[in-house]
mmCIF file of C-alpha atoms in Angstrom:
data_model
loop_
_atom_site.group_PDB
_atom_site.id
_atom_site.type_symbol
_atom_site.label_atom_id
_atom_site.label_comp_id
_atom_site.label_asym_id
_atom_site.label_seq_id
_atom_site.Cartn_x
_atom_site.Cartn_y
_atom_site.Cartn_z
ATOM 1 C CA UNK Q 1 65.338 -71.629 -57.208
ATOM 2 C CA UNK Q 2 64.599 -71.095 -53.519
ATOM 3 C CA UNK Q 3 67.542 -73.327 -52.584
ATOM 4 C CA UNK Q 4 69.908 -71.317 -54.767
ATOM 5 C CA UNK Q 5 68.762 -68.061 -53.148
ATOM 6 C CA UNK Q 6 69.330 -69.518 -49.668
ATOM 7 C CA UNK Q 7 72.831 -70.675 -50.636
ATOM 8 C CA UNK Q 8 73.658 -67.220 -52.044
ATOM 9 C CA UNK Q 9 72.396 -65.549 -48.838
ATOM 10 C CA UNK Q 10 74.470 -67.938 -46.726
ATOM 11 C CA UNK Q 11 77.590 -67.291 -48.807
ATOM 12 C CA UNK Q 12 77.119 -63.510 -48.628
ATOM 13 C CA UNK Q 13 76.740 -63.661 -44.832
ATOM 14 C CA UNK Q 14 79.794 -65.905 -44.509
ATOM 15 C CA UNK Q 15 81.781 -63.564 -46.758
ATOM 16 C CA UNK Q 16 80.692 -60.586 -44.620
ATOM 17 C CA UNK Q 17 81.804 -62.286 -41.412
ATOM 18 C CA UNK Q 18 85.104 -63.194 -43.058
ATOM 19 C CA UNK Q 19 85.691 -59.563 -44.046
ATOM 20 C CA UNK Q 20 84.847 -58.347 -40.530
ATOM 21 C CA UNK Q 21 87.206 -60.860 -38.964
ATOM 22 C CA UNK Q 22 89.963 -59.875 -41.388
ATOM 23 C CA UNK Q 23 89.483 -56.168 -40.586
ATOM 24 C CA UNK Q 24 89.446 -56.933 -36.852
ATOM 25 C CA UNK Q 25 92.706 -58.891 -37.038
ATOM 26 C CA UNK Q 26 94.238 -56.158 -39.207
ATOM 27 C CA UNK Q 27 93.263 -53.617 -36.562
ATOM 28 C CA UNK Q 28 94.854 -55.757 -33.856
ATOM 29 C CA UNK Q 29 98.022 -56.016 -35.920
ATOM 30 C CA UNK Q 30 98.183 -52.226 -36.340
ATOM 31 C CA UNK Q 31 97.560 -51.780 -32.612
ATOM 32 C CA UNK Q 32 100.438 -54.148 -31.707
ATOM 33 C CA UNK Q 33 102.677 -52.152 -34.068
ATOM 34 C CA UNK Q 34 101.601 -48.951 -32.240
ATOM 35 C CA UNK Q 35 99.928 -47.678 -35.417
ATOM 36 C CA UNK Q 36 96.900 -46.573 -33.462
ATOM 37 C CA UNK Q 37 95.217 -44.399 -36.092
ATOM 38 C CA UNK Q 38 95.385 -47.232 -38.632
ATOM 39 C CA UNK Q 39 93.921 -49.559 -35.991
ATOM 40 C CA UNK Q 40 91.084 -47.076 -35.397
ATOM 41 C CA UNK Q 41 90.359 -46.953 -39.129
ATOM 42 C CA UNK Q 42 90.196 -50.754 -39.343
ATOM 43 C CA UNK Q 43 87.916 -51.120 -36.308
ATOM 44 C CA UNK Q 44 85.701 -48.253 -37.468
ATOM 45 C CA UNK Q 45 85.179 -49.882 -40.876
ATOM 46 C CA UNK Q 46 83.573 -52.862 -39.115
ATOM 47 C CA UNK Q 47 81.199 -50.602 -37.174
ATOM 48 C CA UNK Q 48 80.256 -48.728 -40.350
ATOM 49 C CA UNK Q 49 79.323 -52.093 -41.870
ATOM 50 C CA UNK Q 50 76.809 -52.571 -39.054
ATOM 51 C CA UNK Q 51 78.728 -55.024 -36.882
ATOM 52 C CA UNK Q 52 79.413 -54.565 -33.164
ATOM 53 C CA UNK Q 53 80.854 -56.538 -30.259
ATOM 54 C CA UNK Q 54 82.337 -55.932 -26.833
ATOM 55 C CA UNK Q 55 85.838 -56.801 -28.077
ATOM 56 C CA UNK Q 56 85.507 -54.454 -31.049
ATOM 57 C CA UNK Q 57 84.422 -51.461 -28.961
ATOM 58 C CA UNK Q 58 87.019 -52.292 -26.298
ATOM 59 C CA UNK Q 59 89.915 -52.405 -28.762
ATOM 60 C CA UNK Q 60 88.703 -49.259 -30.500
ATOM 61 C CA UNK Q 61 88.530 -47.465 -27.140
ATOM 62 C CA UNK Q 62 92.055 -48.616 -26.276
ATOM 63 C CA UNK Q 63 93.398 -47.277 -29.571
ATOM 64 C CA UNK Q 64 91.751 -43.888 -28.983
ATOM 65 C CA UNK Q 65 93.127 -43.801 -25.426
ATOM 66 C CA UNK Q 66 96.654 -44.379 -26.739
ATOM 67 C CA UNK Q 67 96.225 -41.275 -28.914
ATOM 68 C CA UNK Q 68 94.860 -39.301 -25.930
ATOM 69 C CA UNK Q 69 91.429 -39.066 -27.584
ATOM 70 C CA UNK Q 70 89.714 -39.098 -24.201
ATOM 71 C CA UNK Q 71 86.171 -38.432 -25.413
ATOM 72 C CA UNK Q 72 86.096 -41.209 -28.038
ATOM 73 C CA UNK Q 73 87.875 -43.652 -25.703
ATOM 74 C CA UNK Q 74 85.260 -43.167 -22.967
ATOM 75 C CA UNK Q 75 82.475 -43.312 -25.555
ATOM 76 C CA UNK Q 76 83.558 -46.727 -26.857
ATOM 77 C CA UNK Q 77 84.270 -48.135 -23.384
ATOM 78 C CA UNK Q 78 80.692 -47.170 -22.503
ATOM 79 C CA UNK Q 79 79.458 -48.822 -25.714
ATOM 80 C CA UNK Q 80 81.321 -51.999 -24.759
ATOM 81 C CA UNK Q 81 79.754 -51.969 -21.294
ATOM 82 C CA UNK Q 82 76.274 -51.671 -22.800
ATOM 83 C CA UNK Q 83 76.897 -55.034 -24.492
ATOM 84 C CA UNK Q 84 78.645 -56.618 -21.512
ATOM 85 C CA UNK Q 85 78.060 -54.681 -18.249
ATOM 86 C CA UNK Q 86 80.239 -57.027 -16.170
ATOM 87 C CA UNK Q 87 83.421 -57.031 -18.255
ATOM 88 C CA UNK Q 88 86.140 -56.187 -15.721
ATOM 89 C CA UNK Q 89 88.750 -55.205 -18.335
ATOM 90 C CA UNK Q 90 86.383 -52.644 -19.836
ATOM 91 C CA UNK Q 91 85.388 -51.362 -16.395
ATOM 92 C CA UNK Q 92 89.019 -50.922 -15.317
ATOM 93 C CA UNK Q 93 90.097 -49.159 -18.508
ATOM 94 C CA UNK Q 94 87.061 -46.894 -18.358
ATOM 95 C CA UNK Q 95 88.145 -45.789 -14.880
ATOM 96 C CA UNK Q 96 91.630 -44.941 -16.200
ATOM 97 C CA UNK Q 97 90.142 -42.936 -19.077
ATOM 98 C CA UNK Q 98 87.778 -41.073 -16.749
ATOM 99 C CA UNK Q 99 90.728 -40.038 -14.581
ATOM 100 C CA UNK Q 100 92.114 -38.176 -17.619
ATOM 101 C CA UNK Q 101 89.033 -35.930 -17.840
ATOM 102 C CA UNK Q 102 89.129 -32.371 -16.505
ATOM 103 C CA UNK Q 103 85.633 -32.028 -15.038
ATOM 104 C CA UNK Q 104 85.213 -33.221 -11.459
ATOM 105 C CA UNK Q 105 81.494 -33.808 -11.024
ATOM 106 C CA UNK Q 106 80.011 -35.107 -7.802
ATOM 107 C CA UNK Q 107 77.574 -37.999 -7.949
ATOM 108 C CA UNK Q 108 74.401 -37.807 -5.889
ATOM 109 C CA UNK Q 109 74.624 -40.850 -3.578
ATOM 110 C CA UNK Q 110 72.026 -43.594 -3.920
ATOM 111 C CA UNK Q 111 70.179 -45.138 -1.006
ATOM 112 C CA UNK Q 112 71.239 -48.626 0.108
ATOM 113 C CA UNK Q 113 68.083 -50.332 -1.181
ATOM 114 C CA UNK Q 114 68.162 -48.540 -4.544
ATOM 115 C CA UNK Q 115 71.873 -49.239 -4.943
ATOM 116 C CA UNK Q 116 71.406 -52.941 -4.174
ATOM 117 C CA UNK Q 117 68.506 -53.317 -6.617
ATOM 118 C CA UNK Q 118 70.407 -51.476 -9.349
ATOM 119 C CA UNK Q 119 73.445 -53.695 -8.819
ATOM 120 C CA UNK Q 120 71.383 -56.873 -9.047
ATOM 121 C CA UNK Q 121 69.348 -55.829 -12.080
ATOM 122 C CA UNK Q 122 72.442 -54.642 -13.959
ATOM 123 C CA UNK Q 123 73.942 -58.148 -13.940
ATOM 124 C CA UNK Q 124 72.265 -58.769 -17.318
ATOM 125 C CA UNK Q 125 70.846 -56.554 -20.031
ATOM 126 C CA UNK Q 126 67.165 -56.508 -21.020
ATOM 127 C CA UNK Q 127 67.380 -59.388 -23.526
ATOM 128 C CA UNK Q 128 69.311 -61.661 -21.180
ATOM 129 C CA UNK Q 129 66.859 -61.051 -18.333
ATOM 130 C CA UNK Q 130 63.957 -61.828 -20.672
ATOM 131 C CA UNK Q 131 65.495 -65.153 -21.722
ATOM 132 C CA UNK Q 132 66.403 -65.925 -18.114
ATOM 133 C CA UNK Q 133 62.751 -65.433 -17.100
ATOM 134 C CA UNK Q 134 61.470 -67.644 -19.935
ATOM 135 C CA UNK Q 135 63.838 -70.474 -18.972
ATOM 136 C CA UNK Q 136 62.805 -70.194 -15.310
ATOM 137 C CA UNK Q 137 59.101 -70.360 -16.265
ATOM 138 C CA UNK Q 138 59.724 -73.458 -18.408
ATOM 139 C CA UNK Q 139 61.545 -75.181 -15.536
ATOM 140 C CA UNK Q 140 58.744 -74.116 -13.185
ATOM 141 C CA UNK Q 141 56.166 -75.828 -15.430
ATOM 142 C CA UNK Q 142 58.271 -78.995 -15.617
ATOM 143 C CA UNK Q 143 58.766 -79.145 -11.834
ATOM 144 C CA UNK Q 144 55.069 -78.460 -11.223
ATOM 145 C CA UNK Q 145 54.099 -81.308 -13.561
ATOM 146 C CA UNK Q 146 56.536 -83.577 -11.733
ATOM 147 C CA UNK Q 147 54.944 -82.490 -8.453
ATOM 148 C CA UNK Q 148 51.512 -83.479 -9.811
ATOM 149 C CA UNK Q 149 52.699 -86.930 -10.895
ATOM 150 C CA UNK Q 150 55.107 -87.736 -8.028
ATOM 151 C CA UNK Q 151 54.076 -90.604 -5.758
ATOM 152 C CA UNK Q 152 56.161 -90.105 -2.620
ATOM 153 C CA UNK Q 153 55.519 -87.185 -0.288
ATOM 154 C CA UNK Q 154 59.231 -86.292 -0.128
ATOM 155 C CA UNK Q 155 59.426 -85.880 -3.916
ATOM 156 C CA UNK Q 156 56.185 -83.906 -3.961
ATOM 157 C CA UNK Q 157 57.589 -81.552 -1.337
ATOM 158 C CA UNK Q 158 60.875 -81.199 -3.260
ATOM 159 C CA UNK Q 159 59.159 -80.488 -6.600
ATOM 160 C CA UNK Q 160 56.657 -78.117 -4.991
ATOM 161 C CA UNK Q 161 59.338 -76.027 -3.264
ATOM 162 C CA UNK Q 162 61.547 -76.089 -6.368
ATOM 163 C CA UNK Q 163 58.761 -75.041 -8.740
ATOM 164 C CA UNK Q 164 57.626 -72.080 -6.662
ATOM 165 C CA UNK Q 165 61.216 -71.021 -6.032
ATOM 166 C CA UNK Q 166 61.754 -70.954 -9.811
ATOM 167 C CA UNK Q 167 58.536 -68.981 -10.259
ATOM 168 C CA UNK Q 168 59.709 -66.357 -7.749
ATOM 169 C CA UNK Q 169 63.082 -66.156 -9.520
ATOM 170 C CA UNK Q 170 61.258 -65.800 -12.869
ATOM 171 C CA UNK Q 171 59.193 -62.941 -11.421
ATOM 172 C CA UNK Q 172 62.407 -61.222 -10.339
ATOM 173 C CA UNK Q 173 63.797 -61.744 -13.842
ATOM 174 C CA UNK Q 174 60.695 -60.114 -15.364
ATOM 175 C CA UNK Q 175 61.024 -57.211 -12.921
ATOM 176 C CA UNK Q 176 64.721 -56.825 -13.813
ATOM 177 C CA UNK Q 177 64.003 -56.974 -17.564
ATOM 178 C CA UNK Q 178 61.316 -54.299 -17.185
ATOM 179 C CA UNK Q 179 63.629 -52.139 -15.072
ATOM 180 C CA UNK Q 180 66.467 -52.431 -17.593
ATOM 181 C CA UNK Q 181 64.155 -51.676 -20.517
ATOM 182 C CA UNK Q 182 62.641 -48.715 -18.665
ATOM 183 C CA UNK Q 183 66.118 -47.402 -17.788
ATOM 184 C CA UNK Q 184 67.316 -47.553 -21.399
ATOM 185 C CA UNK Q 185 64.043 -46.101 -22.687
ATOM 186 C CA UNK Q 186 64.045 -43.119 -20.321
ATOM 187 C CA UNK Q 187 67.786 -42.508 -19.930
ATOM 188 C CA UNK Q 188 69.744 -41.375 -22.957
ATOM 189 C CA UNK Q 189 73.384 -40.614 -22.196
ATOM 190 C CA UNK Q 190 76.095 -38.938 -24.233
ATOM 191 C CA UNK Q 191 79.812 -38.159 -24.038
ATOM 192 C CA UNK Q 192 81.237 -34.681 -24.577
ATOM 193 C CA UNK Q 193 83.540 -34.763 -27.629
ATOM 194 C CA UNK Q 194 84.451 -31.060 -27.734
ATOM 195 C CA UNK Q 195 87.673 -30.199 -25.896
ATOM 196 C CA UNK Q 196 85.787 -27.373 -24.169
ATOM 197 C CA UNK Q 197 82.169 -26.288 -24.475
ATOM 198 C CA UNK Q 198 79.973 -23.663 -22.845
ATOM 199 C CA UNK Q 199 76.663 -24.759 -21.344
ATOM 200 C CA UNK Q 200 73.861 -22.230 -21.736
ATOM 201 C CA UNK Q 201 70.718 -21.556 -19.696
ATOM 202 C CA UNK Q 202 68.574 -21.643 -22.865
ATOM 203 C CA UNK Q 203 68.959 -23.206 -26.352
ATOM 204 C CA UNK Q 204 70.555 -20.176 -28.019
ATOM 205 C CA UNK Q 205 73.925 -18.429 -28.106
ATOM 206 C CA UNK Q 206 72.551 -15.208 -26.530
ATOM 207 C CA UNK Q 207 71.501 -16.900 -23.284
ATOM 208 C CA UNK Q 208 73.482 -16.877 -20.041
ATOM 209 C CA UNK Q 209 76.462 -19.187 -19.556
ATOM 210 C CA UNK Q 210 75.811 -21.516 -16.620
ATOM 211 C CA UNK Q 211 78.969 -23.668 -16.610
ATOM 212 C CA UNK Q 212 81.626 -25.262 -18.813
ATOM 213 C CA UNK Q 213 82.329 -28.869 -19.695
ATOM 214 C CA UNK Q 214 85.319 -30.618 -21.232
ATOM 215 C CA UNK Q 215 86.046 -33.654 -23.348
ATOM 216 C CA UNK Q 216 85.074 -37.050 -21.917
ATOM 217 C CA UNK Q 217 82.356 -35.956 -19.484
ATOM 218 C CA UNK Q 218 79.257 -38.151 -19.453
ATOM 219 C CA UNK Q 219 75.909 -36.347 -19.509
ATOM 220 C CA UNK Q 220 72.244 -37.334 -19.567
ATOM 221 C CA UNK Q 221 70.258 -36.020 -22.534
ATOM 222 C CA UNK Q 222 66.821 -34.721 -21.546
ATOM 223 C CA UNK Q 223 65.510 -32.885 -24.581
ATOM 224 C CA UNK Q 224 66.345 -31.690 -28.097
ATOM 225 C CA UNK Q 225 65.491 -28.273 -29.538
ATOM 226 C CA UNK Q 226 66.839 -27.545 -33.029
ATOM 227 C CA UNK Q 227 70.648 -27.760 -32.776
ATOM 228 C CA UNK Q 228 70.708 -27.889 -28.964
ATOM 229 C CA UNK Q 229 70.515 -30.659 -26.379
ATOM 230 C CA UNK Q 230 69.263 -30.157 -22.846
ATOM 231 C CA UNK Q 231 71.573 -32.110 -20.537
ATOM 232 C CA UNK Q 232 71.772 -33.054 -16.876
ATOM 233 C CA UNK Q 233 74.930 -33.901 -14.942
ATOM 234 C CA UNK Q 234 75.252 -36.522 -12.215
ATOM 235 C CA UNK Q 235 75.336 -33.724 -9.612
ATOM 236 C CA UNK Q 236 71.967 -32.385 -10.798
ATOM 237 C CA UNK Q 237 73.133 -29.396 -12.886
ATOM 238 C CA UNK Q 238 71.097 -28.739 -16.032
ATOM 239 C CA UNK Q 239 71.834 -26.698 -19.151
ATOM 240 C CA UNK Q 240 71.867 -26.582 -22.950
ATOM 241 C CA UNK Q 241 74.762 -27.717 -25.143
ATOM 242 C CA UNK Q 242 75.251 -27.595 -28.937
ATOM 243 C CA UNK Q 243 74.431 -31.057 -30.225
ATOM 244 C CA UNK Q 244 77.643 -31.113 -32.269
ATOM 245 C CA UNK Q 245 79.662 -31.062 -29.026
ATOM 246 C CA UNK Q 246 78.385 -34.419 -27.769
ATOM 247 C CA UNK Q 247 77.896 -37.928 -29.123
ATOM 248 C CA UNK Q 248 74.979 -39.951 -27.835
ATOM 249 C CA UNK Q 249 75.562 -43.523 -26.700
#
């Protein structure tokens, strides 16, 4: 009975993957025929089924960009980058989409040390850094055991240096994994989907208007109060926006 259940589970998973692949290829076919809305519908059906990938988000973003849906295009490029931060195609297309936004927001410059550390730790996401650290620790143990059993002094020196080098690299991997996890845990970003929205000083319509934002602008979400989100821009400005006007990444 258990074997039958396992076979049925396997077949259902295989059937699900087959359906996703079929929908993905159908979306690509619509895209190549310049039927961008149909392509969006096909790609979106895969996401609604709980499946995601860099290629899926990338193609969906491209289809939205072709229809001048700047907010959704930036949103899905950002989603693709969360899965693969170093994808150059996604990075380049995101830059093109960002150039179509109205808001020109200055970015507070980072210090050299902070910028370098952020660049290094962003090479992988949290999971990849965690696995990288585990592999380095395993190799460290193997090299250290070889150091203990080696007979010649040259091999001992080689295994000793190699093992401790791997341990240092593993420590950096653990630091990077923690930094990435901490960044994701404490930094929730969103994309403005409304064509134009008014940012208030307090979470109510009667409060003072502090500035305006337009479709496609990326904001950091700080707090939620009822139907309002407290946001912060890259230049340090803070205000409240209706939660229906943004979509969190």
